[in-house]
Coordinates of C-alpha atoms in Angstrom, one line a residue:
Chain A
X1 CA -86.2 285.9 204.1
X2 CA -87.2 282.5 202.8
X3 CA -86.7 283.3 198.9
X4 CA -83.3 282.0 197.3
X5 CA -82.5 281.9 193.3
X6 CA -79.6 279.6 192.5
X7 CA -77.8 280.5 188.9
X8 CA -74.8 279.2 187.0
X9 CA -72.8 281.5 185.8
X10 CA -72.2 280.3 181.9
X11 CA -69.7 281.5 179.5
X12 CA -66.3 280.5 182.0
X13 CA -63.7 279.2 179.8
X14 CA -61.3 276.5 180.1
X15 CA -59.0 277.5 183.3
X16 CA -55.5 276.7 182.8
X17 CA -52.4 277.2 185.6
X18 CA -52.0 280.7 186.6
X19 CA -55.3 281.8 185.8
X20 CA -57.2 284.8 187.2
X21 CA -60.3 282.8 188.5
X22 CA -61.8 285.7 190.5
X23 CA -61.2 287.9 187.5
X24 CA -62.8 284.8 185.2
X25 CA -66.2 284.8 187.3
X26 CA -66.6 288.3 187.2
X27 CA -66.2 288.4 183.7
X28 CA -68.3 285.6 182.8
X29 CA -71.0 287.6 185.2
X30 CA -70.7 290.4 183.6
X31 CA -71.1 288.8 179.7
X32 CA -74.3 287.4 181.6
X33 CA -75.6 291.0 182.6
X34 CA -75.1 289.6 186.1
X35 CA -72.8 291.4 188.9
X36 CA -72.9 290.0 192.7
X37 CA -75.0 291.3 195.2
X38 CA -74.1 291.7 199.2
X39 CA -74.6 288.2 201.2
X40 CA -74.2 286.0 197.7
X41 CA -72.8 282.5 198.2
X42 CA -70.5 282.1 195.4
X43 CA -70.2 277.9 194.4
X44 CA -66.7 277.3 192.7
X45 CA -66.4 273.3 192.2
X46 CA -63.1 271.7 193.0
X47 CA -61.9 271.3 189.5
X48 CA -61.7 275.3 188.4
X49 CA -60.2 275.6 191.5
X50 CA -56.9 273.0 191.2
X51 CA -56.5 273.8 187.7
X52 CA -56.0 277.3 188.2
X53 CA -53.4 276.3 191.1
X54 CA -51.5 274.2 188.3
X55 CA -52.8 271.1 190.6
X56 CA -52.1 268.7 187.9
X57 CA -49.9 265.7 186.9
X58 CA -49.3 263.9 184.1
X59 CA -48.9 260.1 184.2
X60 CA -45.9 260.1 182.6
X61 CA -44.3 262.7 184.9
X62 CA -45.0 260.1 188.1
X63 CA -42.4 257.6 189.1
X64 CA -44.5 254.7 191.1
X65 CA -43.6 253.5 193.9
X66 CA -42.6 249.8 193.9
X67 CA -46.1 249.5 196.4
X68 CA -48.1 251.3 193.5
X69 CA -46.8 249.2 190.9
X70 CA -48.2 246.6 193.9
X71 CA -51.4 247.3 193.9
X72 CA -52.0 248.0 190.2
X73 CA -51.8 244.6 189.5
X74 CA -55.2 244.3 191.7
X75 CA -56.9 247.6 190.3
X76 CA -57.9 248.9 187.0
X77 CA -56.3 251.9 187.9
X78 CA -52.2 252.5 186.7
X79 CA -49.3 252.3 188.9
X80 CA -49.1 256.4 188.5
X81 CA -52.3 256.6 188.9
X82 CA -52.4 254.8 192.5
X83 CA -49.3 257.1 193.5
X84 CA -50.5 260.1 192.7
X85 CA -53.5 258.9 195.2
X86 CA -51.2 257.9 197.7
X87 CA -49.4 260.8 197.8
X88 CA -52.3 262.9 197.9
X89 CA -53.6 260.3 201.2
X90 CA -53.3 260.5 204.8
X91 CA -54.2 256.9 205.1
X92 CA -56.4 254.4 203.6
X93 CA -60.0 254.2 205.0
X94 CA -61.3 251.3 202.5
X95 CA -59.2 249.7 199.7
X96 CA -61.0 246.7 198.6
X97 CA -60.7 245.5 194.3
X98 CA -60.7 248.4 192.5
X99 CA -62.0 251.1 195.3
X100 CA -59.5 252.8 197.1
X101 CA -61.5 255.0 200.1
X102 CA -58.9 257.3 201.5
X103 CA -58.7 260.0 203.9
X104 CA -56.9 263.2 202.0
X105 CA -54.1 265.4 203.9
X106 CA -57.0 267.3 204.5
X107 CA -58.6 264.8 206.5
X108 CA -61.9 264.4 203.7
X109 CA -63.1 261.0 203.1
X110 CA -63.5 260.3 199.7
X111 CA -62.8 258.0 196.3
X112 CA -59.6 258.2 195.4
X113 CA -58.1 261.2 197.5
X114 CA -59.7 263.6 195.3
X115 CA -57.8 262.7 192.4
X116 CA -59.8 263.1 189.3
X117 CA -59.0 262.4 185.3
X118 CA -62.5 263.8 183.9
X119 CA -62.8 267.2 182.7
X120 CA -58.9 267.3 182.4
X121 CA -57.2 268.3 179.1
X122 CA -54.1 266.1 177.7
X123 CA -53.3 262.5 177.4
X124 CA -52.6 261.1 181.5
X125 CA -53.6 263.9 183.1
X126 CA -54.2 263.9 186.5
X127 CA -56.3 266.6 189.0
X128 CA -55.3 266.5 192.8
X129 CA -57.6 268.5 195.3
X130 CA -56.5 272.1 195.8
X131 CA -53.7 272.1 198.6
X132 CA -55.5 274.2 201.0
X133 CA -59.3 274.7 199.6
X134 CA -59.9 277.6 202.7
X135 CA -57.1 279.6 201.4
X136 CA -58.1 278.8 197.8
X137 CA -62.1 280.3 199.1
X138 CA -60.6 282.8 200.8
X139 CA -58.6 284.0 197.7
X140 CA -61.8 284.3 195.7
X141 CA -64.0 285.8 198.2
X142 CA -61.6 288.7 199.1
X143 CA -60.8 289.1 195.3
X144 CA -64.6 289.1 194.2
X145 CA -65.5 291.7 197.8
X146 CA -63.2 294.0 196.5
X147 CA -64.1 293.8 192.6
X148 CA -68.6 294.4 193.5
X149 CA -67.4 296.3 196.3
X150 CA -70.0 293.4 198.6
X151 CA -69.6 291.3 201.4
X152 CA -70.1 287.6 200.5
X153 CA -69.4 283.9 201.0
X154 CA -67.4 281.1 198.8
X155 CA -67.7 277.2 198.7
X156 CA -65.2 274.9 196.9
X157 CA -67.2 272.2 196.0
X158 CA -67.1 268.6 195.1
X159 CA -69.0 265.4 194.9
X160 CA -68.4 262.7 197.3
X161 CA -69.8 259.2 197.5
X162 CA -71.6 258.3 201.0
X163 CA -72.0 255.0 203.1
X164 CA -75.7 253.9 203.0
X165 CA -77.1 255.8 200.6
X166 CA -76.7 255.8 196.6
X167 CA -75.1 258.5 194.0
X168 CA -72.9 260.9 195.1
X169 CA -73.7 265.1 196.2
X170 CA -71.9 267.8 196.1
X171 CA -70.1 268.6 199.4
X172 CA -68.0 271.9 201.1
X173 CA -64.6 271.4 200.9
X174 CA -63.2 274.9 201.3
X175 CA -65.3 277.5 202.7
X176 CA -64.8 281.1 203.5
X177 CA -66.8 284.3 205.0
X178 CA -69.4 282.0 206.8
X179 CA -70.0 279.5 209.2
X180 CA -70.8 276.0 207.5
X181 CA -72.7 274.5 210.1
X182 CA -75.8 275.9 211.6
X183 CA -76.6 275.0 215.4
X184 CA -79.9 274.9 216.8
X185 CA -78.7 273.6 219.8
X186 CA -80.6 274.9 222.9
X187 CA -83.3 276.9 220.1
X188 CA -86.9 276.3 220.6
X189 CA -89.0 274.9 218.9
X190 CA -92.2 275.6 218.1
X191 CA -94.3 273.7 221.2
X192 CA -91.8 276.0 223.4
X193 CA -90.0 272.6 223.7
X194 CA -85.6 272.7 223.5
X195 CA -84.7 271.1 220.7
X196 CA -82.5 268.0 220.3
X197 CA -79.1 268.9 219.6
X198 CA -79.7 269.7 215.8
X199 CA -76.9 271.2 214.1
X200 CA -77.2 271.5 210.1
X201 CA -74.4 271.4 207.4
X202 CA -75.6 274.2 205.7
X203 CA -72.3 274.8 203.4
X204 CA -72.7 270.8 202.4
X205 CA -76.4 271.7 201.5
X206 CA -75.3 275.0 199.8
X207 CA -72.9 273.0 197.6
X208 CA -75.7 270.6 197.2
X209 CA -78.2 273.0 196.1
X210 CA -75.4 274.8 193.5
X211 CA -74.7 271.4 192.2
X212 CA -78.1 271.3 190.6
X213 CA -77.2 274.1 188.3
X214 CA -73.9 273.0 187.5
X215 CA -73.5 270.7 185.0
X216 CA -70.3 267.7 184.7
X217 CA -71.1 267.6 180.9
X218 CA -71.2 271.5 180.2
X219 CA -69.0 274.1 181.2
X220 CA -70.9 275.5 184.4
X221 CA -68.2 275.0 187.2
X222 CA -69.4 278.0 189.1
X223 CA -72.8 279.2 190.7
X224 CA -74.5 282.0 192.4
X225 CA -76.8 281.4 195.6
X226 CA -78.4 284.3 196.5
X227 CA -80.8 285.4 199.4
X228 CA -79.8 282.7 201.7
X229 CA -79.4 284.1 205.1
X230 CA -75.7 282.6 206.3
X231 CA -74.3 283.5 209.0
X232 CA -71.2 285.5 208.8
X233 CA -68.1 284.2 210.5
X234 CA -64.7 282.9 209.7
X235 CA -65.9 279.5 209.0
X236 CA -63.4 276.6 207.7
X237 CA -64.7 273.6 205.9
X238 CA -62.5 271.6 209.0
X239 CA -65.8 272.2 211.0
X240 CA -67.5 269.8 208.6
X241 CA -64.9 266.9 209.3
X242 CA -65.8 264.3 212.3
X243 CA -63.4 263.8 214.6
X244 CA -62.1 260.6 214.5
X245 CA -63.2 260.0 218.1
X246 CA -66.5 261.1 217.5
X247 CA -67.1 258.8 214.1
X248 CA -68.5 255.5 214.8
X249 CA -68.3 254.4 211.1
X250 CA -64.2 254.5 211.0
Chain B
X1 CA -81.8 276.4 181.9
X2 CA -79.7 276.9 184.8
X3 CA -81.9 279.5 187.2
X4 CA -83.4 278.0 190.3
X5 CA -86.1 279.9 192.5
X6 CA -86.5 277.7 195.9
X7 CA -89.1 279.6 198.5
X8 CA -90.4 277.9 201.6
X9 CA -94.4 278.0 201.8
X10 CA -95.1 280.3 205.2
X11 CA -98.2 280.3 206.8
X12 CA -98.8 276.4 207.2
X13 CA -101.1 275.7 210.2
X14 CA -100.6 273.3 213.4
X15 CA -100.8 269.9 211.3
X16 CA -103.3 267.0 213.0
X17 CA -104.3 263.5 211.8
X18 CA -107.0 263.4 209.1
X19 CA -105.5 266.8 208.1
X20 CA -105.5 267.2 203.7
X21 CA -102.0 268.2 203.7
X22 CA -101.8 269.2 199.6
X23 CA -105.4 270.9 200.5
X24 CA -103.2 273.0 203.5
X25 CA -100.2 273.5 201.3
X26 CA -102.9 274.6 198.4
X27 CA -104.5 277.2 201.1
X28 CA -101.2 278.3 202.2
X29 CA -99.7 279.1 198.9
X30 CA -103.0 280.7 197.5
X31 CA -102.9 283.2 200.6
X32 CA -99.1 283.5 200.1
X33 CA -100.3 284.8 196.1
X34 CA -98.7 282.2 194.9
X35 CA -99.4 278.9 193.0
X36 CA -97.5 275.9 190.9
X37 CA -96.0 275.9 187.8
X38 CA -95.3 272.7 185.7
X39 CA -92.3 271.1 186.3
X40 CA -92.0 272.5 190.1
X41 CA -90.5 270.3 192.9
X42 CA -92.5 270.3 196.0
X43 CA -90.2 269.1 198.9
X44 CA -92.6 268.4 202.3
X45 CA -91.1 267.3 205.7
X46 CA -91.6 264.0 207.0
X47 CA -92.4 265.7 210.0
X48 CA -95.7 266.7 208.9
X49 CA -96.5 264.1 206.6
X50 CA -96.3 261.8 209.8
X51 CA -98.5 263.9 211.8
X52 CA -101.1 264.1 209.4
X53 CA -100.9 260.1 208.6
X54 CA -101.0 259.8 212.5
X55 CA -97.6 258.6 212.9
X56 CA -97.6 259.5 216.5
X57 CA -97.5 257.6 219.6
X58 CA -97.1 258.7 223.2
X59 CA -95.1 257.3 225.9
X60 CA -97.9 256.8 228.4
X61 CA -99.4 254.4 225.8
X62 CA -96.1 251.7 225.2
X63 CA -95.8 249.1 227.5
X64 CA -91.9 248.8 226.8
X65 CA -90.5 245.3 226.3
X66 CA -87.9 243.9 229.1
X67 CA -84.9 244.4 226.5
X68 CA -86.1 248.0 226.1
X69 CA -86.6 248.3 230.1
X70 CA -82.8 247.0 230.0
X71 CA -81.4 249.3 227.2
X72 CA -83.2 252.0 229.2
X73 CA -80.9 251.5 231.7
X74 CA -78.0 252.8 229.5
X75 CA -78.9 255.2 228.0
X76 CA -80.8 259.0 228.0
X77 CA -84.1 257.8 226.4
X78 CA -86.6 256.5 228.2
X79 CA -87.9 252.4 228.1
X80 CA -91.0 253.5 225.8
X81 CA -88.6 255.7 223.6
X82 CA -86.6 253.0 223.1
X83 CA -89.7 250.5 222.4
X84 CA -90.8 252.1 219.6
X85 CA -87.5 252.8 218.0
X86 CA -87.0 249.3 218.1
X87 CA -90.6 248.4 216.8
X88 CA -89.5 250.9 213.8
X89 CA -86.1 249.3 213.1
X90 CA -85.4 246.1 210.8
X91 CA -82.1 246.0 212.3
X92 CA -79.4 248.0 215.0
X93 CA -76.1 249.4 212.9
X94 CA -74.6 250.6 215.6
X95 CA -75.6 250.9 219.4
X96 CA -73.0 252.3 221.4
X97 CA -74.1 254.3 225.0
X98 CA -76.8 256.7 224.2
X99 CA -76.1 256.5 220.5
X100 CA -79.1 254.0 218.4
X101 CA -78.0 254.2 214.6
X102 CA -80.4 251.4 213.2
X103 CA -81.9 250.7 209.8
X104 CA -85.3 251.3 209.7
X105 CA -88.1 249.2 207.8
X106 CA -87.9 251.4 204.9
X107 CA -83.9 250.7 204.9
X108 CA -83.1 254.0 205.4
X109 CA -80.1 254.1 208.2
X110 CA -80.5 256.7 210.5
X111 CA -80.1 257.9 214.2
X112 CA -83.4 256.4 216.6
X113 CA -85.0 255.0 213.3
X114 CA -86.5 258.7 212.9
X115 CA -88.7 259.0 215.5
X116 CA -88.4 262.2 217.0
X117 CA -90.1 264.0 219.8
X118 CA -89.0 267.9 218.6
X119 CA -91.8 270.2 217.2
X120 CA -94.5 267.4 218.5
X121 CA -97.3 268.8 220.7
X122 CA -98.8 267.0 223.5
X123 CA -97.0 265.6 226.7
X124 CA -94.7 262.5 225.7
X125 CA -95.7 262.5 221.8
X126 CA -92.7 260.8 219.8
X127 CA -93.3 261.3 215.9
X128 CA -92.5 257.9 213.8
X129 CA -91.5 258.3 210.3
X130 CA -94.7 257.9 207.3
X131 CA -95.2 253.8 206.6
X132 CA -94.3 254.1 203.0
X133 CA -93.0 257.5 201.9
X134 CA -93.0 257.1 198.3
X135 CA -96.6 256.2 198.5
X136 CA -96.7 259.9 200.9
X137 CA -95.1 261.7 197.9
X138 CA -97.3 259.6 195.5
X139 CA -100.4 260.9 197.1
X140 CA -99.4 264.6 197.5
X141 CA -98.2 264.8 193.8
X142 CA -101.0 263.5 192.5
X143 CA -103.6 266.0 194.9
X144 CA -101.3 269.0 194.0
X145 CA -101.3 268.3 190.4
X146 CA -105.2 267.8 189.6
X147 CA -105.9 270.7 191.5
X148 CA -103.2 273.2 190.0
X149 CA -103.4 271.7 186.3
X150 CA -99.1 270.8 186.3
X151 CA -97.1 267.9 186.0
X152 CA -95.0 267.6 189.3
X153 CA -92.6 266.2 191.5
X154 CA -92.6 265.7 195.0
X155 CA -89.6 265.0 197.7
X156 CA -90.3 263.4 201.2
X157 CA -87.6 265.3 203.6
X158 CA -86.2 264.8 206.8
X159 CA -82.5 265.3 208.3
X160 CA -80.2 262.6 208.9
X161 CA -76.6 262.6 210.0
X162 CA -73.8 260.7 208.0
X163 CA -70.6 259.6 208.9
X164 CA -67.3 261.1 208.5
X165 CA -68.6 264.8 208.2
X166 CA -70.2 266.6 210.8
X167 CA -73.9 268.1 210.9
X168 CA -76.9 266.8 209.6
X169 CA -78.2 267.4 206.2
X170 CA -81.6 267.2 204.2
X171 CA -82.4 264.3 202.5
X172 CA -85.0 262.7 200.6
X173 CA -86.7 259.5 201.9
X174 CA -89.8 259.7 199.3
X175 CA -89.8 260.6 196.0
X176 CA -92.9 260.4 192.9
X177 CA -92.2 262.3 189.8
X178 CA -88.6 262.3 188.9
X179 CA -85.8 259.9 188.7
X180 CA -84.3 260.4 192.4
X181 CA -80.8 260.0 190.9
X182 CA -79.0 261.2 187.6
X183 CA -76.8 259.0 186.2
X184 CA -73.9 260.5 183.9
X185 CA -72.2 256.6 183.0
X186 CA -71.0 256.8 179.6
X187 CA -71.4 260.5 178.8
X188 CA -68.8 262.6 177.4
X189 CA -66.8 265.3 179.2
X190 CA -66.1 268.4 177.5
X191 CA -62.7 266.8 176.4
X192 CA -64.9 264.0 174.7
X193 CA -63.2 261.7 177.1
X194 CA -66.2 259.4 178.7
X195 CA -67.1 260.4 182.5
X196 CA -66.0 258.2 184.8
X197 CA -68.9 256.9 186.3
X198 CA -70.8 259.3 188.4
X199 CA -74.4 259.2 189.3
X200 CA -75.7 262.7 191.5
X201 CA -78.1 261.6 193.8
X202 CA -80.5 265.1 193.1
X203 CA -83.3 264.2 195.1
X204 CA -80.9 264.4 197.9
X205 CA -79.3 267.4 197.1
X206 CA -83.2 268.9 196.3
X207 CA -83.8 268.0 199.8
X208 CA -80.5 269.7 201.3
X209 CA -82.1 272.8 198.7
X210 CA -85.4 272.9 200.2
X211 CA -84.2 272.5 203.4
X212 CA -82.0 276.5 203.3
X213 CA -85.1 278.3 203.2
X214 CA -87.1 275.8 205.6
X215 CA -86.5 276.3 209.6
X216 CA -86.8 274.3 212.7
X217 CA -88.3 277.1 214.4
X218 CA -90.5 278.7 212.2
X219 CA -93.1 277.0 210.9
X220 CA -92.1 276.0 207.2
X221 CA -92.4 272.7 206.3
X222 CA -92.7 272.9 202.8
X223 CA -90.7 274.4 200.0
X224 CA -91.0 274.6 196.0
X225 CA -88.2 274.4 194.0
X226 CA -88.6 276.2 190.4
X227 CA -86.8 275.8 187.3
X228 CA -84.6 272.6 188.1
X229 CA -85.0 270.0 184.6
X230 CA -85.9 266.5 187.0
X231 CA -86.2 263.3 184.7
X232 CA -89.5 263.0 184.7
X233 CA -89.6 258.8 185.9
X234 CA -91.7 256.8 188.5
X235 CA -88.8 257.0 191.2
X236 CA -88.4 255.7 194.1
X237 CA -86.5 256.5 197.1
X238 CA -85.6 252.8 197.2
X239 CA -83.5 254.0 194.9
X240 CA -81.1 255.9 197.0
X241 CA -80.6 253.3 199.7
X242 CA -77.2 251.3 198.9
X243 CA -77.6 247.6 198.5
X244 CA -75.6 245.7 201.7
X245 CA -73.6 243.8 199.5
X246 CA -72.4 247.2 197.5
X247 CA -72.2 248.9 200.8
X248 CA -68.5 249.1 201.9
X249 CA -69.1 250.8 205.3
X250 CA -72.0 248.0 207.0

């Protein structure tokens, strides 16, 4: 099977706290004439995801530390806002001017510890990464399985800048119902000759591929990858982190 | 439009220098019923863009320099490997034990400088990446679209690993066609608050899309992705590769 399609699912509406997000997608799908099929990788970004969880601040709710208030005076960014980033932060990787490169309590690398002000409705508000983005794909894969009655797969996604190269891509940051890396470790290739440890990040290249249906300025925060072959497992987007030991770039 | 087909082309033959690779991707498509539409995305490994450019060495023929002969001595890859991944590199970014991260002459930073013995017949054959990929892409698009009648664009691939996350993932190191990245400064999000500045590198996610239905063991080194909007532009990959002095993580 080498045919996929890749759809967004149109119509969602604006997901506040409490929200039934499973229960959005599938009505969304079915106001599209769509339903899920059995093995469908279902691509929810980040933002859907925290909002529904109520993962939101408002500036003037936050009460910076003296250490914010600090390093505001060297950033663009307000005291709350630096706060709210260091709270959501297991440590600094790169704060230089007005970047702050942080490892999250999840142990991702990225801008900012996740924390996002586009896309967010009312005046200082602030979006923090879901708490636990495996539980939050978990939640929707179960709740979607049950609903078209098929077995699938779910990717919180988000974009993440990279060393080296330019522009950001959408990565894995919760996964759920497969494994995200794919290891061809020991495989052959085809001169009969074992190939070099090759291992792919196929959830990173899943939420890759869905980002090119999404859209940051429309409403498209969820997509549909279907016929890709994944392989089913109780996969964690944890597999996608580097061990500290094993980085050479930290 | 927000419906993506991507389907690898099956059926491409053993690929040798000389070889007219958008003739072989033609032939293979043709007997595969299908053909190109306007606006398609042809995504082509480097792997057999270097094989048919002749990109190929083998061990037998590199007399190895005394510093490779000494690095040899440290490491899993013999003095001739290590000759040629140093003739390919502008610079080392890291070398620690058997690990050779370097920057190749392109600019592109990646393990070995991309030569790569896997899925390379003949005894001691190491693949080197194409001289100028852009130029690669260049010449493909511009085969596949006089002899199909479309407007196209074409992605370079091959797999490189990145720090901080685990597995390797498809990205593009030649582009001609489309603007590699898709810059969002300045728009408005659906709250008609301006985006913060993001910029989705899409030839790279294209790459990590072309790359799910293409396989190290099966012989599919070319995929066409259908229905994504690209910015039609004279790109470059050039474009992708972070300047040193913006690069935090160098």
């Amino acid at each position: 099977m080498n045919d996929i399609r890749i759809f967004g699912v149109r119509g969602m509406p604006e997901v506040a706290a409490g929200d039934d997000l499973p229960g959005l997608i599938a009505q969304a799908l079915h106001k599209m004439g769509e339903r899920l099929h059995d093995g469908d990788v279902v691509a929810v970004t980040s933002k859907i995801v925290s909002k529904a969880e109520g993962r939101i601040v408002r500036e003037q709710d936050v009460v910076p530390s003296d250490f914010a208030v600090a390093l505001a005076q060297h950033s663009n960014k307000s005291a709350a806002e630096i706060e709210v980033i260091l709270r959501e932060s297991a440590r600094p990787v790169k704060m230089i001017d007005r970047v702050m490169i942080m490892e999250t309590k999840h142990g991702f690398i990225c801008a900012n510890a996740g924390v996002d002000r586009s896309n967010v409705a009312g005046e200082g508000a602030m979006l923090m990464l879901p708490e636990d983005p495996d539980r939050s794909a978990e939640h929707i894969r179960l709740a979607l399985e049950e609903r078209f009655g098929v077995s699938l797969a779910v990717v919180i996604t988000d974009t993440f800048g990279r060393p080296w190269r330019v522009g950001q891509t959408n990565v894995a940051i919760g996964v759920s119902g497969m494994a995200p890396i794919l290891d061809y470790k020991g495989r052959k290739d085809n001169h009969d000759r074992t190939l070099q440890a090759t291992a792919i990040a196929v959830a990173d290249e899943l939420a890759g591929a869905a980002e090119l249906v999404m859209n940051k300025t429309d409403r498209i925060p969820v997509a549909v990858i279907r016929g890709y072959p994944y392989v089913r497992a109780p996969g964690k987007a944890g597999e996608l982190i580097r061990p500290k030991h094993l980085d050479l770039f930290q």
